[in-house]
Amino acid sequence: MSKIRRICVYCGSSPGSDPAYVAAARRLGRLMAEHRIGLVYGGGSNGLMGAVANAVVDHGGEVVGVIPEFLRTKENQFDRATELVVTRDMHERKQIMFDRADAFVALPGGIGTLEELVEQLTWAQLGRHKKPILLADIGGFWQPLVVVLETMRAAGFIHNGGLMNYRVCDRVDDILPTLAAAVAPISEAEKAGDPATVARM
């Protein structure tokens, strides 16, 4: 049986147009700290990234920020992090975030958030990992993507959809219980993915 010790949160480096997005990021950060679940994220202090990270720190939690050298100024690196990892490039950043997390949550965000989320869905479908993936569907933000994924499945382009098996929550308070239930039946070895697939990727 696996446990969730750290969650990788993907989210926007801007606050977005709806105050509910920032409120959700802050609420998630607080809940994670209160449940002693660490945050792994992109290491910036702007937008939703800063909101979730500050909330974790403000409530006594652990924050691991992972940021490429070239973004330290642009994304205003988060100096309150428990640990700040500076990487050479985006590829190293994403790999470290993956390695350090037990689950993934996507809050609202832009193209970067979408790209990181889709990569984890792809890796799960390929058998690279069985770490839970959850869309925090604040105000229906992720519904267009859900429709696209279901359209792909219905059209016969997603053949191993059961492997990616993402979850969707529209309430922040449901996120941690949903992830805990998703990871409970999975062993630590299974969570790490099929060894042959991992070696090839």
PDB file of C-alpha atoms in Angstrom:
ATOM      1  CA  MET A   1       0.000   0.000   0.000  1.00  0.00           C
ATOM      2  CA  SER A   2       1.355   3.413  -0.970  1.00  0.00           C
ATOM      3  CA  LYS A   3       1.081   6.715   0.803  1.00  0.00           C
ATOM      4  CA  ILE A   4       1.244  10.240  -0.521  1.00  0.00           C
ATOM      5  CA  ARG A   5       4.141  12.105   1.018  1.00  0.00           C
ATOM      6  CA  ARG A   6       4.506  14.822  -1.611  1.00  0.00           C
ATOM      7  CA  ILE A   7       2.225  16.119  -4.340  1.00  0.00           C
ATOM      8  CA  CYS A   8       3.481  17.786  -7.502  1.00  0.00           C
ATOM      9  CA  VAL A   9       1.184  20.715  -8.259  1.00  0.00           C
ATOM     10  CA  TYR A  10       1.095  22.133 -11.768  1.00  0.00           C
ATOM     11  CA  CYS A  11      -0.457  25.599 -12.026  1.00  0.00           C
ATOM     12  CA  GLY A  12      -0.217  29.021 -13.616  1.00  0.00           C
ATOM     13  CA  SER A  13       2.475  31.592 -12.927  1.00  0.00           C
ATOM     14  CA  SER A  14      -0.322  34.161 -13.259  1.00  0.00           C
ATOM     15  CA  PRO A  15      -3.334  34.509 -10.940  1.00  0.00           C
ATOM     16  CA  GLY A  16      -5.887  34.127 -13.724  1.00  0.00           C
ATOM     17  CA  SER A  17      -9.065  36.134 -14.186  1.00  0.00           C
ATOM     18  CA  ASP A  18     -11.193  34.465 -11.499  1.00  0.00           C
ATOM     19  CA  PRO A  19     -10.341  35.060  -7.803  1.00  0.00           C
ATOM     20  CA  ALA A  20     -11.539  31.505  -7.166  1.00  0.00           C
ATOM     21  CA  TYR A  21      -8.326  30.205  -8.738  1.00  0.00           C
ATOM     22  CA  VAL A  22      -6.059  31.896  -6.177  1.00  0.00           C
ATOM     23  CA  ALA A  23      -8.434  30.943  -3.370  1.00  0.00           C
ATOM     24  CA  ALA A  24      -8.264  27.304  -4.486  1.00  0.00           C
ATOM     25  CA  ALA A  25      -4.457  27.366  -4.613  1.00  0.00           C
ATOM     26  CA  ARG A  26      -4.268  28.813  -1.115  1.00  0.00           C
ATOM     27  CA  ARG A  27      -6.789  26.313   0.242  1.00  0.00           C
ATOM     28  CA  LEU A  28      -4.929  23.382  -1.318  1.00  0.00           C
ATOM     29  CA  GLY A  29      -1.621  24.575   0.123  1.00  0.00           C
ATOM     30  CA  ARG A  30      -3.114  24.904   3.596  1.00  0.00           C
ATOM     31  CA  LEU A  31      -4.697  21.446   3.474  1.00  0.00           C
ATOM     32  CA  MET A  32      -1.459  19.875   2.287  1.00  0.00           C
ATOM     33  CA  ALA A  33       0.474  21.433   5.164  1.00  0.00           C
ATOM     34  CA  GLU A  34      -2.151  20.417   7.707  1.00  0.00           C
ATOM     35  CA  HIS A  35      -1.987  16.823   6.456  1.00  0.00           C
ATOM     36  CA  ARG A  36       1.833  16.881   6.403  1.00  0.00           C
ATOM     37  CA  ILE A  37       1.989  16.412   2.658  1.00  0.00           C
ATOM     38  CA  GLY A  38       4.854  18.240   0.996  1.00  0.00           C
ATOM     39  CA  LEU A  39       4.601  20.351  -2.138  1.00  0.00           C
ATOM     40  CA  VAL A  40       6.739  19.827  -5.231  1.00  0.00           C
ATOM     41  CA  TYR A  41       6.255  22.554  -7.826  1.00  0.00           C
ATOM     42  CA  GLY A  42       7.941  24.842 -10.319  1.00  0.00           C
ATOM     43  CA  GLY A  43       9.707  27.076  -7.811  1.00  0.00           C
ATOM     44  CA  GLY A  44       8.194  30.454  -8.739  1.00  0.00           C
ATOM     45  CA  SER A  45       6.506  32.997  -6.473  1.00  0.00           C
ATOM     46  CA  ASN A  46       4.112  34.562  -8.984  1.00  0.00           C
ATOM     47  CA  GLY A  47       0.457  33.755  -9.592  1.00  0.00           C
ATOM     48  CA  LEU A  48      -1.052  30.461  -8.481  1.00  0.00           C
ATOM     49  CA  MET A  49       2.438  29.026  -8.027  1.00  0.00           C
ATOM     50  CA  GLY A  50       3.209  31.575  -5.347  1.00  0.00           C
ATOM     51  CA  ALA A  51      -0.229  31.250  -3.779  1.00  0.00           C
ATOM     52  CA  VAL A  52       0.024  27.509  -3.179  1.00  0.00           C
ATOM     53  CA  ALA A  53       3.671  27.654  -2.054  1.00  0.00           C
ATOM     54  CA  ASN A  54       3.115  30.518   0.387  1.00  0.00           C
ATOM     55  CA  ALA A  55       0.092  28.759   1.854  1.00  0.00           C
ATOM     56  CA  VAL A  56       2.099  25.587   2.487  1.00  0.00           C
ATOM     57  CA  VAL A  57       4.925  27.516   4.177  1.00  0.00           C
ATOM     58  CA  ASP A  58       2.524  29.736   6.155  1.00  0.00           C
ATOM     59  CA  HIS A  59       0.987  26.614   7.703  1.00  0.00           C
ATOM     60  CA  GLY A  60       4.250  24.868   8.513  1.00  0.00           C
ATOM     61  CA  GLY A  61       4.561  22.585   5.500  1.00  0.00           C
ATOM     62  CA  GLU A  62       7.426  21.511   3.255  1.00  0.00           C
ATOM     63  CA  VAL A  63       8.009  23.072  -0.160  1.00  0.00           C
ATOM     64  CA  VAL A  64      10.398  21.717  -2.795  1.00  0.00           C
ATOM     65  CA  GLY A  65      10.743  24.218  -5.626  1.00  0.00           C
ATOM     66  CA  VAL A  66      12.343  23.127  -8.894  1.00  0.00           C
ATOM     67  CA  ILE A  67      13.244  25.916 -11.297  1.00  0.00           C
ATOM     68  CA  PRO A  68      15.553  26.209 -14.330  1.00  0.00           C
ATOM     69  CA  GLU A  69      18.361  28.732 -14.118  1.00  0.00           C
ATOM     70  CA  PHE A  70      16.923  30.828 -16.962  1.00  0.00           C
ATOM     71  CA  LEU A  71      13.570  31.262 -15.170  1.00  0.00           C
ATOM     72  CA  ARG A  72      14.870  32.285 -11.746  1.00  0.00           C
ATOM     73  CA  THR A  73      14.265  35.965 -12.457  1.00  0.00           C
ATOM     74  CA  LYS A  74      11.334  35.694 -14.860  1.00  0.00           C
ATOM     75  CA  GLU A  75       9.256  33.523 -12.519  1.00  0.00           C
ATOM     76  CA  ASN A  76      10.636  35.274  -9.414  1.00  0.00           C
ATOM     77  CA  GLN A  77      12.072  32.254  -7.618  1.00  0.00           C
ATOM     78  CA  PHE A  78      10.445  31.350  -4.307  1.00  0.00           C
ATOM     79  CA  ASP A  79      12.983  32.102  -1.588  1.00  0.00           C
ATOM     80  CA  ARG A  80      10.839  30.659   1.219  1.00  0.00           C
ATOM     81  CA  ALA A  81      11.122  27.099  -0.099  1.00  0.00           C
ATOM     82  CA  THR A  82      12.360  24.361   2.220  1.00  0.00           C
ATOM     83  CA  GLU A  83      14.504  23.235  -0.706  1.00  0.00           C
ATOM     84  CA  LEU A  84      15.101  25.044  -3.988  1.00  0.00           C
ATOM     85  CA  VAL A  85      16.545  22.941  -6.802  1.00  0.00           C
ATOM     86  CA  VAL A  86      17.990  24.934  -9.716  1.00  0.00           C
ATOM     87  CA  THR A  87      18.167  22.901 -12.929  1.00  0.00           C
ATOM     88  CA  ARG A  88      19.980  23.281 -16.238  1.00  0.00           C
ATOM     89  CA  ASP A  89      16.815  23.147 -18.334  1.00  0.00           C
ATOM     90  CA  MET A  90      13.098  22.336 -18.462  1.00  0.00           C
ATOM     91  CA  HIS A  91      13.670  18.634 -19.084  1.00  0.00           C
ATOM     92  CA  GLU A  92      15.690  18.215 -15.904  1.00  0.00           C
ATOM     93  CA  ARG A  93      13.110  20.268 -14.007  1.00  0.00           C
ATOM     94  CA  LYS A  94      10.241  18.029 -15.076  1.00  0.00           C
ATOM     95  CA  GLN A  95      12.155  14.829 -14.331  1.00  0.00           C
ATOM     96  CA  ILE A  96      13.023  15.956 -10.802  1.00  0.00           C
ATOM     97  CA  MET A  97       9.443  17.039 -10.136  1.00  0.00           C
ATOM     98  CA  PHE A  98       8.258  13.621 -11.305  1.00  0.00           C
ATOM     99  CA  ASP A  99      10.824  11.758  -9.210  1.00  0.00           C
ATOM    100  CA  ARG A 100      10.070  13.682  -6.018  1.00  0.00           C
ATOM    101  CA  ALA A 101       6.255  13.362  -6.156  1.00  0.00           C
ATOM    102  CA  ASP A 102       3.777  10.611  -5.295  1.00  0.00           C
ATOM    103  CA  ALA A 103       0.830  12.213  -7.119  1.00  0.00           C
ATOM    104  CA  PHE A 104       0.034  15.074  -9.489  1.00  0.00           C
ATOM    105  CA  VAL A 105      -2.573  17.818  -9.238  1.00  0.00           C
ATOM    106  CA  ALA A 106      -3.295  20.319 -12.008  1.00  0.00           C
ATOM    107  CA  LEU A 107      -4.787  23.609 -10.874  1.00  0.00           C
ATOM    108  CA  PRO A 108      -5.819  26.126 -13.546  1.00  0.00           C
ATOM    109  CA  GLY A 109      -2.963  27.369 -15.683  1.00  0.00           C
ATOM    110  CA  GLY A 110      -1.737  28.017 -19.195  1.00  0.00           C
ATOM    111  CA  ILE A 111       0.160  26.145 -21.895  1.00  0.00           C
ATOM    112  CA  GLY A 112       2.982  25.114 -19.557  1.00  0.00           C
ATOM    113  CA  THR A 113       0.553  23.639 -17.056  1.00  0.00           C
ATOM    114  CA  LEU A 114      -1.279  21.808 -19.816  1.00  0.00           C
ATOM    115  CA  GLU A 115       1.966  20.448 -21.275  1.00  0.00           C
ATOM    116  CA  GLU A 116       3.135  19.096 -17.904  1.00  0.00           C
ATOM    117  CA  LEU A 117      -0.254  17.526 -17.206  1.00  0.00           C
ATOM    118  CA  VAL A 118      -0.492  15.861 -20.608  1.00  0.00           C
ATOM    119  CA  GLU A 119       3.031  14.486 -20.250  1.00  0.00           C
ATOM    120  CA  GLN A 120       2.039  12.721 -17.026  1.00  0.00           C
ATOM    121  CA  LEU A 121      -1.120  11.360 -18.660  1.00  0.00           C
ATOM    122  CA  THR A 122       1.027  10.078 -21.532  1.00  0.00           C
ATOM    123  CA  TRP A 123       3.561   8.468 -19.220  1.00  0.00           C
ATOM    124  CA  ALA A 124       0.781   6.795 -17.234  1.00  0.00           C
ATOM    125  CA  GLN A 125      -0.816   5.454 -20.421  1.00  0.00           C
ATOM    126  CA  LEU A 126       2.552   4.019 -21.482  1.00  0.00           C
ATOM    127  CA  GLY A 127       3.030   2.305 -18.111  1.00  0.00           C
ATOM    128  CA  ARG A 128       5.806   4.643 -16.943  1.00  0.00           C
ATOM    129  CA  HIS A 129       4.071   5.150 -13.581  1.00  0.00           C
ATOM    130  CA  LYS A 130       0.866   4.597 -11.624  1.00  0.00           C
ATOM    131  CA  LYS A 131       0.979   7.789  -9.601  1.00  0.00           C
ATOM    132  CA  PRO A 132      -2.493   9.368  -9.325  1.00  0.00           C
ATOM    133  CA  ILE A 133      -3.238  12.340 -11.581  1.00  0.00           C
ATOM    134  CA  LEU A 134      -6.006  14.765 -10.622  1.00  0.00           C
ATOM    135  CA  LEU A 135      -7.566  17.739 -12.371  1.00  0.00           C
ATOM    136  CA  ALA A 136      -8.648  20.443  -9.921  1.00  0.00           C
ATOM    137  CA  ASP A 137     -11.633  21.544 -11.967  1.00  0.00           C
ATOM    138  CA  ILE A 138     -12.165  24.935 -10.347  1.00  0.00           C
ATOM    139  CA  GLY A 139     -15.177  26.618 -11.908  1.00  0.00           C
ATOM    140  CA  GLY A 140     -15.214  23.990 -14.665  1.00  0.00           C
ATOM    141  CA  PHE A 141     -11.768  25.071 -15.885  1.00  0.00           C
ATOM    142  CA  TRP A 142     -10.698  21.615 -17.078  1.00  0.00           C
ATOM    143  CA  GLN A 143     -14.016  20.546 -18.615  1.00  0.00           C
ATOM    144  CA  PRO A 144     -12.932  21.364 -22.204  1.00  0.00           C
ATOM    145  CA  LEU A 145      -9.915  19.064 -21.769  1.00  0.00           C
ATOM    146  CA  VAL A 146     -12.076  16.308 -20.305  1.00  0.00           C
ATOM    147  CA  VAL A 147     -14.319  16.570 -23.373  1.00  0.00           C
ATOM    148  CA  VAL A 148     -11.288  16.345 -25.691  1.00  0.00           C
ATOM    149  CA  LEU A 149      -9.968  13.269 -23.880  1.00  0.00           C
ATOM    150  CA  GLU A 150     -13.352  11.550 -24.023  1.00  0.00           C
ATOM    151  CA  THR A 151     -13.632  12.437 -27.718  1.00  0.00           C
ATOM    152  CA  MET A 152     -10.216  10.857 -28.333  1.00  0.00           C
ATOM    153  CA  ARG A 153     -11.278   7.756 -26.442  1.00  0.00           C
ATOM    154  CA  ALA A 154     -14.575   7.451 -28.336  1.00  0.00           C
ATOM    155  CA  ALA A 155     -12.761   7.939 -31.649  1.00  0.00           C
ATOM    156  CA  GLY A 156     -10.404   5.058 -30.873  1.00  0.00           C
ATOM    157  CA  PHE A 157      -7.220   7.047 -30.301  1.00  0.00           C
ATOM    158  CA  ILE A 158      -6.856   6.283 -26.577  1.00  0.00           C
ATOM    159  CA  HIS A 159      -6.433   2.528 -26.236  1.00  0.00           C
ATOM    160  CA  ASN A 160      -4.962   2.316 -22.749  1.00  0.00           C
ATOM    161  CA  GLY A 161      -7.116   4.935 -21.069  1.00  0.00           C
ATOM    162  CA  GLY A 162      -7.517   2.767 -18.015  1.00  0.00           C
ATOM    163  CA  LEU A 163      -3.816   3.178 -17.298  1.00  0.00           C
ATOM    164  CA  MET A 164      -3.924   6.955 -17.126  1.00  0.00           C
ATOM    165  CA  ASN A 165      -7.219   6.868 -15.194  1.00  0.00           C
ATOM    166  CA  TYR A 166      -7.174  10.502 -14.106  1.00  0.00           C
ATOM    167  CA  ARG A 167      -9.491  11.907 -11.437  1.00  0.00           C
ATOM    168  CA  VAL A 168     -11.454  15.152 -11.506  1.00  0.00           C
ATOM    169  CA  CYS A 169     -12.497  17.191  -8.440  1.00  0.00           C
ATOM    170  CA  ASP A 170     -14.380  20.457  -8.505  1.00  0.00           C
ATOM    171  CA  ARG A 171     -13.959  21.013  -4.747  1.00  0.00           C
ATOM    172  CA  VAL A 172     -10.508  21.560  -3.253  1.00  0.00           C
ATOM    173  CA  ASP A 173     -11.500  19.765  -0.059  1.00  0.00           C
ATOM    174  CA  ASP A 174     -12.062  16.566  -2.061  1.00  0.00           C
ATOM    175  CA  ILE A 175      -8.572  16.486  -3.580  1.00  0.00           C
ATOM    176  CA  LEU A 176      -6.580  14.856  -0.782  1.00  0.00           C
ATOM    177  CA  PRO A 177      -9.183  12.168   0.052  1.00  0.00           C
ATOM    178  CA  THR A 178      -9.513  11.340  -3.659  1.00  0.00           C
ATOM    179  CA  LEU A 179      -5.754  10.968  -4.075  1.00  0.00           C
ATOM    180  CA  ALA A 180      -5.449   8.900  -0.891  1.00  0.00           C
ATOM    181  CA  ALA A 181      -8.134   6.511  -2.126  1.00  0.00           C
ATOM    182  CA  ALA A 182      -6.485   6.286  -5.556  1.00  0.00           C
ATOM    183  CA  VAL A 183      -3.026   5.437  -4.252  1.00  0.00           C
ATOM    184  CA  ALA A 184      -4.067   3.077  -1.437  1.00  0.00           C
ATOM    185  CA  PRO A 185      -4.332  -0.123  -3.555  1.00  0.00           C
ATOM    186  CA  ILE A 186      -1.056   0.550  -5.369  1.00  0.00           C
ATOM    187  CA  SER A 187       2.247  -0.782  -4.035  1.00  0.00           C
ATOM    188  CA  GLU A 188       5.361   1.358  -4.024  1.00  0.00           C
ATOM    189  CA  ALA A 189       6.828  -0.863  -6.755  1.00  0.00           C
ATOM    190  CA  GLU A 190       3.705  -0.547  -8.926  1.00  0.00           C
ATOM    191  CA  LYS A 191       3.626   3.208  -8.426  1.00  0.00           C
ATOM    192  CA  ALA A 192       7.105   3.446  -9.918  1.00  0.00           C
ATOM    193  CA  GLY A 193       5.880   1.836 -13.153  1.00  0.00           C
ATOM    194  CA  ASP A 194       6.741  -1.200 -15.228  1.00  0.00           C
ATOM    195  CA  PRO A 195      10.539  -1.717 -14.924  1.00  0.00           C
ATOM    196  CA  ALA A 196      10.990  -2.596 -18.605  1.00  0.00           C
ATOM    197  CA  THR A 197       9.067   0.517 -19.693  1.00  0.00           C
ATOM    198  CA  VAL A 198      10.979   2.702 -17.255  1.00  0.00           C
ATOM    199  CA  ALA A 199      14.290   1.414 -18.609  1.00  0.00           C
ATOM    200  CA  ARG A 200      13.301   2.141 -22.207  1.00  0.00           C
ATOM    201  CA  MET A 201      12.012   5.641 -21.454  1.00  0.00           C
TER     202      MET A 201
END
